[in-house]
Tab-separated table of C-alpha atoms in Angstrom:
chain	number	residue	atom	x	y	z
A	1	UNK	CA	16.077	-12.452	-10.610
A	2	UNK	CA	14.101	-14.615	-13.135
A	3	UNK	CA	15.763	-17.537	-14.757
A	4	UNK	CA	17.539	-16.855	-17.788
A	5	UNK	CA	18.199	-13.110	-16.915
A	6	UNK	CA	21.333	-13.195	-14.846
A	7	UNK	CA	23.529	-10.187	-15.424
A	8	UNK	CA	27.085	-10.619	-16.439
A	9	UNK	CA	29.914	-8.106	-16.272
A	10	UNK	CA	29.687	-7.122	-19.719
A	11	UNK	CA	25.999	-6.139	-19.336
A	12	UNK	CA	26.655	-3.685	-16.474
A	13	UNK	CA	26.221	-0.108	-17.550
A	14	UNK	CA	25.753	3.116	-15.695
A	15	UNK	CA	23.513	5.984	-16.997
A	16	UNK	CA	25.118	9.291	-16.976
A	17	UNK	CA	24.446	10.817	-13.604
A	18	UNK	CA	23.202	7.518	-12.175
A	19	UNK	CA	26.066	7.866	-9.490
A	20	UNK	CA	27.646	5.431	-7.044
A	21	UNK	CA	24.524	3.500	-6.252
A	22	UNK	CA	24.052	2.167	-9.835
A	23	UNK	CA	27.695	1.053	-9.721
A	24	UNK	CA	27.116	-0.757	-6.459
A	25	UNK	CA	23.884	-2.333	-7.794
A	26	UNK	CA	25.733	-3.422	-10.883
A	27	UNK	CA	28.583	-4.875	-8.999
A	28	UNK	CA	26.430	-6.946	-6.676
A	29	UNK	CA	24.194	-8.197	-9.595
A	30	UNK	CA	27.056	-9.918	-11.339
A	31	UNK	CA	29.039	-10.896	-8.224
A	32	UNK	CA	26.203	-13.146	-6.880
A	33	UNK	CA	27.122	-16.677	-6.932
A	34	UNK	CA	24.723	-19.776	-6.329
A	35	UNK	CA	26.680	-20.754	-3.245
A	36	UNK	CA	25.154	-17.692	-1.510
A	37	UNK	CA	22.785	-19.448	0.963
A	38	UNK	CA	19.226	-18.397	1.708
A	39	UNK	CA	19.741	-18.769	5.473
A	40	UNK	CA	22.717	-16.359	5.319
A	41	UNK	CA	20.566	-13.919	3.488
A	42	UNK	CA	17.701	-14.265	6.009
A	43	UNK	CA	20.466	-13.530	8.787
A	44	UNK	CA	21.534	-10.417	7.044
A	45	UNK	CA	17.875	-9.243	6.619
A	46	UNK	CA	17.258	-9.738	10.499
A	47	UNK	CA	20.474	-8.199	11.406
A	48	UNK	CA	19.794	-5.021	9.468
A	49	UNK	CA	16.210	-4.810	10.775
A	50	UNK	CA	17.232	-5.333	14.298
A	51	UNK	CA	20.354	-3.132	14.278
A	52	UNK	CA	22.185	-5.651	16.437
A	53	UNK	CA	23.852	-9.024	15.990
A	54	UNK	CA	22.747	-10.141	19.417
A	55	UNK	CA	19.135	-9.157	18.690
A	56	UNK	CA	19.320	-10.936	15.329
A	57	UNK	CA	20.487	-14.035	17.065
A	58	UNK	CA	17.798	-13.969	19.687
A	59	UNK	CA	15.080	-13.423	16.856
A	60	UNK	CA	16.499	-16.268	14.645
A	61	UNK	CA	16.940	-18.618	17.621
A	62	UNK	CA	20.748	-19.208	16.854
A	63	UNK	CA	23.983	-18.160	18.675
A	64	UNK	CA	25.572	-14.702	18.043
A	65	UNK	CA	28.783	-16.330	16.624
A	66	UNK	CA	26.370	-18.095	14.192
A	67	UNK	CA	25.131	-14.821	12.968
A	68	UNK	CA	28.600	-13.438	12.650
A	69	UNK	CA	29.768	-16.370	10.696
A	70	UNK	CA	26.929	-16.107	8.248
A	71	UNK	CA	27.566	-12.290	7.750
A	72	UNK	CA	31.186	-12.948	7.054
A	73	UNK	CA	30.446	-15.541	4.459
A	74	UNK	CA	28.223	-13.080	2.608
A	75	UNK	CA	30.993	-10.468	2.700
A	76	UNK	CA	33.562	-13.058	1.449
A	77	UNK	CA	31.213	-14.066	-1.300
A	78	UNK	CA	30.668	-10.597	-2.383
A	79	UNK	CA	34.083	-9.110	-1.675
A	80	UNK	CA	32.411	-6.305	-0.023
A	81	UNK	CA	31.289	-5.285	3.512
A	82	UNK	CA	27.600	-5.557	4.084
A	83	UNK	CA	27.473	-4.319	7.734
A	84	UNK	CA	29.270	-1.530	9.631
A	85	UNK	CA	29.902	-2.396	13.199
A	86	UNK	CA	29.675	0.396	15.863
A	87	UNK	CA	29.755	0.365	19.673
A	88	UNK	CA	25.901	0.578	19.682
A	89	UNK	CA	25.068	-1.949	17.018
A	90	UNK	CA	25.264	-2.573	13.269
A	91	UNK	CA	23.915	-0.862	10.211
A	92	UNK	CA	23.920	-1.574	6.390
A	93	UNK	CA	26.733	-0.497	4.240
A	94	UNK	CA	25.774	0.809	0.682
A	95	UNK	CA	26.435	-2.717	-0.602
A	96	UNK	CA	24.468	-4.151	2.326
A	97	UNK	CA	21.576	-2.108	1.461
A	98	UNK	CA	21.439	-3.225	-2.083
A	99	UNK	CA	21.685	-6.938	-0.978
A	100	UNK	CA	19.201	-6.345	1.672
A	101	UNK	CA	16.469	-5.061	-0.822
A	102	UNK	CA	17.157	-7.877	-3.314
A	103	UNK	CA	17.220	-10.542	-0.709
A	104	UNK	CA	13.964	-9.488	0.872
A	105	UNK	CA	12.465	-9.533	-2.613
A	106	UNK	CA	13.826	-13.014	-3.471
A	107	UNK	CA	12.746	-14.562	-0.176
A	108	UNK	CA	9.265	-13.169	-0.615
A	109	UNK	CA	8.952	-14.447	-4.060
A	110	UNK	CA	10.193	-17.824	-2.979
A	111	UNK	CA	7.586	-17.957	-0.168
A	112	UNK	CA	4.940	-16.838	-2.745
A	113	UNK	CA	6.087	-19.586	-5.083
A	114	UNK	CA	5.567	-22.207	-2.299
A	115	UNK	CA	2.194	-20.867	-1.338
A	116	UNK	CA	1.080	-20.725	-5.035
A	117	UNK	CA	2.260	-24.388	-5.458
A	118	UNK	CA	0.165	-25.470	-2.347
A	119	UNK	CA	-2.780	-23.564	-3.630
A	120	UNK	CA	-2.649	-24.944	-7.155
A	121	UNK	CA	-2.554	-28.464	-5.406
A	122	UNK	CA	-5.829	-27.544	-3.571
A	123	UNK	CA	-4.156	-26.637	-0.212
A	124	UNK	CA	-5.229	-23.093	0.468
A	125	UNK	CA	-2.525	-21.826	2.825
A	126	UNK	CA	-0.337	-18.864	2.965
A	127	UNK	CA	-0.568	-15.244	3.416
A	128	UNK	CA	-2.244	-12.237	1.682
A	129	UNK	CA	-1.467	-8.522	2.134
A	130	UNK	CA	-4.254	-6.063	1.508
A	131	UNK	CA	-4.076	-2.170	1.463
A	132	UNK	CA	-7.312	-0.404	1.649
A	133	UNK	CA	-8.725	3.231	2.081
A	134	UNK	CA	-10.925	4.068	5.032
A	135	UNK	CA	-14.211	3.725	2.922
A	136	UNK	CA	-13.240	0.372	1.931
A	137	UNK	CA	-12.169	-0.551	5.478
A	138	UNK	CA	-15.777	0.671	6.600
A	139	UNK	CA	-17.827	-0.789	3.773
A	140	UNK	CA	-16.003	-3.749	2.266
A	141	UNK	CA	-13.158	-5.247	4.289
A	142	UNK	CA	-15.002	-6.403	7.262
A	143	UNK	CA	-17.533	-8.427	5.169
A	144	UNK	CA	-15.073	-9.789	2.812
A	145	UNK	CA	-12.654	-10.843	5.706
A	146	UNK	CA	-15.654	-12.615	7.377
A	147	UNK	CA	-16.638	-14.621	4.348
A	148	UNK	CA	-13.141	-15.234	3.059
A	149	UNK	CA	-12.063	-16.252	6.485
A	150	UNK	CA	-14.853	-18.837	6.858
A	151	UNK	CA	-14.079	-20.240	3.403
A	152	UNK	CA	-10.171	-20.135	3.738
A	153	UNK	CA	-9.211	-20.292	7.489
A	154	UNK	CA	-5.617	-21.124	6.862
A	155	UNK	CA	-4.895	-17.982	4.801
A	156	UNK	CA	-3.504	-15.206	7.038
A	157	UNK	CA	-4.584	-11.903	6.027
A	158	UNK	CA	-2.457	-8.780	6.639
A	159	UNK	CA	-4.497	-5.522	6.269
A	160	UNK	CA	-3.165	-1.876	6.264
A	161	UNK	CA	-4.924	1.398	5.927
A	162	UNK	CA	-3.956	4.060	3.400
A	163	UNK	CA	-5.795	7.314	2.958
A	164	UNK	CA	-4.894	8.017	-0.594
A	165	UNK	CA	-3.750	5.241	-2.929
A	166	UNK	CA	-1.610	7.144	-5.658
A	167	UNK	CA	1.889	5.597	-5.040
A	168	UNK	CA	1.835	2.011	-6.409
A	169	UNK	CA	5.442	1.246	-5.583
A	170	UNK	CA	4.382	-1.212	-2.837
A	171	UNK	CA	2.087	-3.036	-5.084
A	172	UNK	CA	4.861	-3.167	-7.897
A	173	UNK	CA	7.443	-4.513	-5.395
A	174	UNK	CA	5.239	-7.172	-4.000
A	175	UNK	CA	4.841	-5.801	-0.499
A	176	UNK	CA	1.180	-5.665	-1.147
A	177	UNK	CA	-1.026	-8.073	-3.093
A	178	UNK	CA	-4.220	-6.261	-3.299
A	179	UNK	CA	-5.176	-2.629	-3.175
A	180	UNK	CA	-8.751	-1.675	-2.421
A	181	UNK	CA	-9.384	2.026	-3.155
A	182	UNK	CA	-10.445	4.684	-5.714
A	183	UNK	CA	-9.276	3.487	-9.171
A	184	UNK	CA	-6.720	6.279	-10.362
A	185	UNK	CA	-7.540	7.768	-13.700
A	186	UNK	CA	-3.893	7.652	-14.773
A	187	UNK	CA	-3.406	3.998	-13.761
A	188	UNK	CA	-0.674	2.661	-16.075
A	189	UNK	CA	-2.263	0.561	-18.749
A	190	UNK	CA	-1.047	-3.065	-19.039
A	191	UNK	CA	0.693	-2.980	-15.620
A	192	UNK	CA	-2.269	-3.735	-13.275
A	193	UNK	CA	-5.607	-5.559	-13.469
A	194	UNK	CA	-8.681	-3.809	-11.887
A	195	UNK	CA	-12.011	-5.138	-10.610
A	196	UNK	CA	-14.610	-2.503	-10.158
A	197	UNK	CA	-16.363	-2.722	-6.772
A	198	UNK	CA	-18.354	0.218	-5.641
A	199	UNK	CA	-18.980	3.954	-6.355
A	200	UNK	CA	-18.330	6.437	-3.555
A	201	UNK	CA	-18.760	10.186	-2.991
A	202	UNK	CA	-15.944	12.270	-1.385
A	203	UNK	CA	-17.503	15.169	0.537
A	204	UNK	CA	-16.059	18.606	1.429
A	205	UNK	CA	-16.150	18.719	5.324
A	206	UNK	CA	-15.110	21.024	8.089
A	207	UNK	CA	-15.228	20.744	11.885
A	208	UNK	CA	-18.510	21.634	13.664
A	209	UNK	CA	-18.845	25.327	14.336
A	210	UNK	CA	-16.399	26.282	11.476
A	211	UNK	CA	-17.851	29.295	9.635
A	212	UNK	CA	-16.801	27.839	6.270
A	213	UNK	CA	-19.681	25.419	6.649
A	214	UNK	CA	-21.803	28.226	5.155
A	215	UNK	CA	-19.716	28.188	1.885
A	216	UNK	CA	-21.854	27.422	-1.170
A	217	UNK	CA	-19.064	27.001	-3.875
A	218	UNK	CA	-15.577	25.690	-4.271
A	219	UNK	CA	-14.333	29.035	-5.137
A	220	UNK	CA	-15.308	30.381	-1.739
A	221	UNK	CA	-12.995	27.787	-0.132
A	222	UNK	CA	-9.999	28.402	-2.411
A	223	UNK	CA	-8.388	30.363	0.313
A	224	UNK	CA	-9.145	27.991	3.145
A	225	UNK	CA	-6.665	25.937	5.092
A	226	UNK	CA	-6.927	22.507	3.174
A	227	UNK	CA	-5.767	19.263	4.397
A	228	UNK	CA	-4.471	17.048	1.675
A	229	UNK	CA	-4.459	13.341	2.261
A	230	UNK	CA	-1.289	12.727	0.556
A	231	UNK	CA	2.421	12.336	1.346
A	232	UNK	CA	3.924	14.508	-1.280
A	233	UNK	CA	1.043	16.696	-1.974
A	234	UNK	CA	1.438	16.268	-5.696
A	235	UNK	CA	-1.735	14.131	-5.747
A	236	UNK	CA	-4.777	14.264	-3.469
A	237	UNK	CA	-8.619	14.168	-3.753
A	238	UNK	CA	-8.709	18.021	-2.923
A	239	UNK	CA	-6.420	18.710	-5.822
A	240	UNK	CA	-8.554	16.541	-8.213
A	241	UNK	CA	-11.685	18.200	-7.081
A	242	UNK	CA	-10.380	21.789	-7.795
A	243	UNK	CA	-8.755	20.719	-11.171
A	244	UNK	CA	-12.079	18.984	-12.340
A	245	UNK	CA	-13.854	22.326	-12.069
A	246	UNK	CA	-11.133	24.297	-13.703
A	247	UNK	CA	-9.862	25.981	-10.463
A	248	UNK	CA	-6.299	26.106	-9.258
A	249	UNK	CA	-5.811	23.838	-6.347
A	250	UNK	CA	-4.946	25.552	-3.064
A	251	UNK	CA	-1.484	25.229	-1.269
A	252	UNK	CA	-2.083	22.403	1.396
A	253	UNK	CA	-1.884	23.626	4.952
A	254	UNK	CA	-0.939	20.232	6.061
A	255	UNK	CA	-0.627	16.737	4.470
A	256	UNK	CA	-1.761	13.512	6.364
A	257	UNK	CA	-1.896	9.914	5.654
A	258	UNK	CA	-3.749	8.829	8.818
A	259	UNK	CA	-7.405	8.776	9.551
A	260	UNK	CA	-6.947	9.730	13.218
A	261	UNK	CA	-4.731	12.682	12.251
A	262	UNK	CA	-7.351	13.775	9.628
A	263	UNK	CA	-10.116	13.613	12.162
A	264	UNK	CA	-8.140	15.260	15.028
A	265	UNK	CA	-7.081	18.198	12.857
A	266	UNK	CA	-10.388	18.607	11.186
A	267	UNK	CA	-12.303	18.780	14.509
A	268	UNK	CA	-9.841	20.875	16.415
A	269	UNK	CA	-8.814	23.362	13.956
A	270	UNK	CA	-10.197	25.598	11.005
A	271	UNK	CA	-9.317	23.144	8.190
A	272	UNK	CA	-11.183	21.914	5.190
A	273	UNK	CA	-10.689	18.495	3.666
A	274	UNK	CA	-12.405	15.683	1.755
A	275	UNK	CA	-13.864	12.561	3.334
A	276	UNK	CA	-16.003	9.588	2.057
A	277	UNK	CA	-19.598	10.266	2.774
A	278	UNK	CA	-20.174	6.939	4.584
A	279	UNK	CA	-17.506	8.085	7.068
A	280	UNK	CA	-18.919	11.662	7.568
A	281	UNK	CA	-22.241	9.953	8.462
A	282	UNK	CA	-20.932	7.348	10.762
A	283	UNK	CA	-22.272	7.840	14.372
A	284	UNK	CA	-18.707	8.216	15.837
A	285	UNK	CA	-17.816	10.977	13.376
A	286	UNK	CA	-20.932	12.908	12.410
A	287	UNK	CA	-21.218	14.914	15.715
A	288	UNK	CA	-17.857	16.527	15.016
A	289	UNK	CA	-18.015	17.252	11.376
A	290	UNK	CA	-20.240	19.426	8.785
A	291	UNK	CA	-20.590	18.722	5.232
A	292	UNK	CA	-20.184	21.836	3.156
A	293	UNK	CA	-23.022	22.018	0.607
A	294	UNK	CA	-21.039	23.407	-2.326
A	295	UNK	CA	-22.948	23.584	-5.643
A	296	UNK	CA	-20.322	21.569	-7.380
A	297	UNK	CA	-21.212	18.640	-5.359
A	298	UNK	CA	-19.003	15.714	-4.213
A	299	UNK	CA	-15.962	14.273	-5.904
A	300	UNK	CA	-17.168	11.021	-7.364
A	301	UNK	CA	-14.834	7.938	-7.161
A	302	UNK	CA	-15.102	4.330	-7.887
A	303	UNK	CA	-13.628	1.794	-5.392
A	304	UNK	CA	-11.861	-1.056	-7.025
A	305	UNK	CA	-9.554	-3.960	-6.280
A	306	UNK	CA	-6.054	-3.308	-8.006
A	307	UNK	CA	-3.609	-6.155	-8.430
A	308	UNK	CA	-0.329	-6.496	-10.538
A	309	UNK	CA	-0.964	-8.096	-13.956
A	310	UNK	CA	-0.881	-11.936	-13.688
A	311	UNK	CA	-1.448	-11.973	-9.958
A	312	UNK	CA	-5.167	-12.547	-10.454
A	313	UNK	CA	-4.061	-16.107	-11.536
A	314	UNK	CA	-3.022	-16.836	-7.915
A	315	UNK	CA	-5.895	-18.790	-6.312
A	316	UNK	CA	-5.927	-16.873	-2.891
A	317	UNK	CA	-6.087	-13.391	-4.739
A	318	UNK	CA	-8.785	-14.568	-7.216
A	319	UNK	CA	-10.923	-15.716	-4.319
A	320	UNK	CA	-10.396	-12.741	-2.147
A	321	UNK	CA	-11.319	-10.365	-5.058
A	322	UNK	CA	-14.456	-12.626	-5.609
A	323	UNK	CA	-15.289	-12.141	-1.832
A	324	UNK	CA	-14.785	-8.284	-2.074
A	325	UNK	CA	-17.307	-8.219	-5.110
A	326	UNK	CA	-19.802	-10.140	-2.971
A	327	UNK	CA	-19.237	-7.651	-0.174
A	328	UNK	CA	-19.772	-4.849	-2.642
A	329	UNK	CA	-22.949	-6.408	-3.801
A	330	UNK	CA	-24.211	-6.846	-0.340
A	331	UNK	CA	-23.622	-3.184	0.407
A	332	UNK	CA	-25.548	-2.045	-2.684
A	333	UNK	CA	-28.500	-4.349	-2.106
A	334	UNK	CA	-28.832	-3.609	1.748
A	335	UNK	CA	-27.611	-0.077	2.349
A	336	UNK	CA	-29.904	2.911	2.227
A	337	UNK	CA	-28.273	5.881	0.112
A	338	UNK	CA	-29.471	8.341	2.893
A	339	UNK	CA	-27.374	6.522	5.555
A	340	UNK	CA	-24.317	5.159	3.502
A	341	UNK	CA	-23.832	7.988	1.009
A	342	UNK	CA	-23.451	5.408	-1.826
A	343	UNK	CA	-24.652	6.484	-5.255
A	344	UNK	CA	-25.464	3.503	-7.509
A	345	UNK	CA	-24.626	4.348	-11.108
A	346	UNK	CA	-26.152	2.478	-14.066
A	347	UNK	CA	-23.353	0.456	-15.676
A	348	UNK	CA	-24.942	1.046	-19.182
A	349	UNK	CA	-24.491	4.777	-18.918
């Protein structure tokens, strides 16, 4: 919790219908005391993640009685149980879940603060978490990691793949530092900073031999079995393509958030989906997929680097985004459009 914003009992209010969780969150917010030690919070985090006090002790390199003592101190400080003991292990109580979420966030922010202080002093050490869509993984991330790693070998990069960047909750919560993916049209103004990197085409594709490869319009594919690259299905590239042309989006036959799952279903079933053109033309993929030549053309997207507002001030983030920009320039200057599927658009238009 930021300095100067500590909640007091008189400030705890529950919204109508907010339920028991809101009461628990409020109670823990004003029950917190400075004597609550960070090692004890770390112990709680590990115990919940491991589901066992013995495993937590092993991971932390301390005795099991030491783990038990730390948990009991937390429970005494809060006046509430944080772990439920069973014959098979432990799990978080409602109060424990709330404290776990806040403790993880607090420890992560403290670690970030230490890294930032080191970086401001010229010591480029720490960790950077990046989430990227497959097209960015193929075109930008390898080159950016190579050059960034050469310049800053003491920064550890953690890279994860996402098929569709629509939910920004992980970015908001600080689980991810940089998102590299298509820039959403409805990106909340003032909440994030965006650096444009590279235009990309999303092509309609089917498995080799699928008769739908002969379709010539999006309307002809309206009744097909579509794969949505989305968890909830409320937002996806396919939905955006249909809506762009004034058509009702189809009901998805399946929703996936894995490149392997998308390729496996596409190549072994009668599904239709959208995929970045560079991936459809990759030698490992092209023998198994056909691009459907619909008259509406591809869905045009722009890859960008998205960070929380103010995070660009962190030297490690600023430098990594600069290396992404260099990688994008390298792709645009060296790649042939016929092999990469990249469309270079005039920034003045």
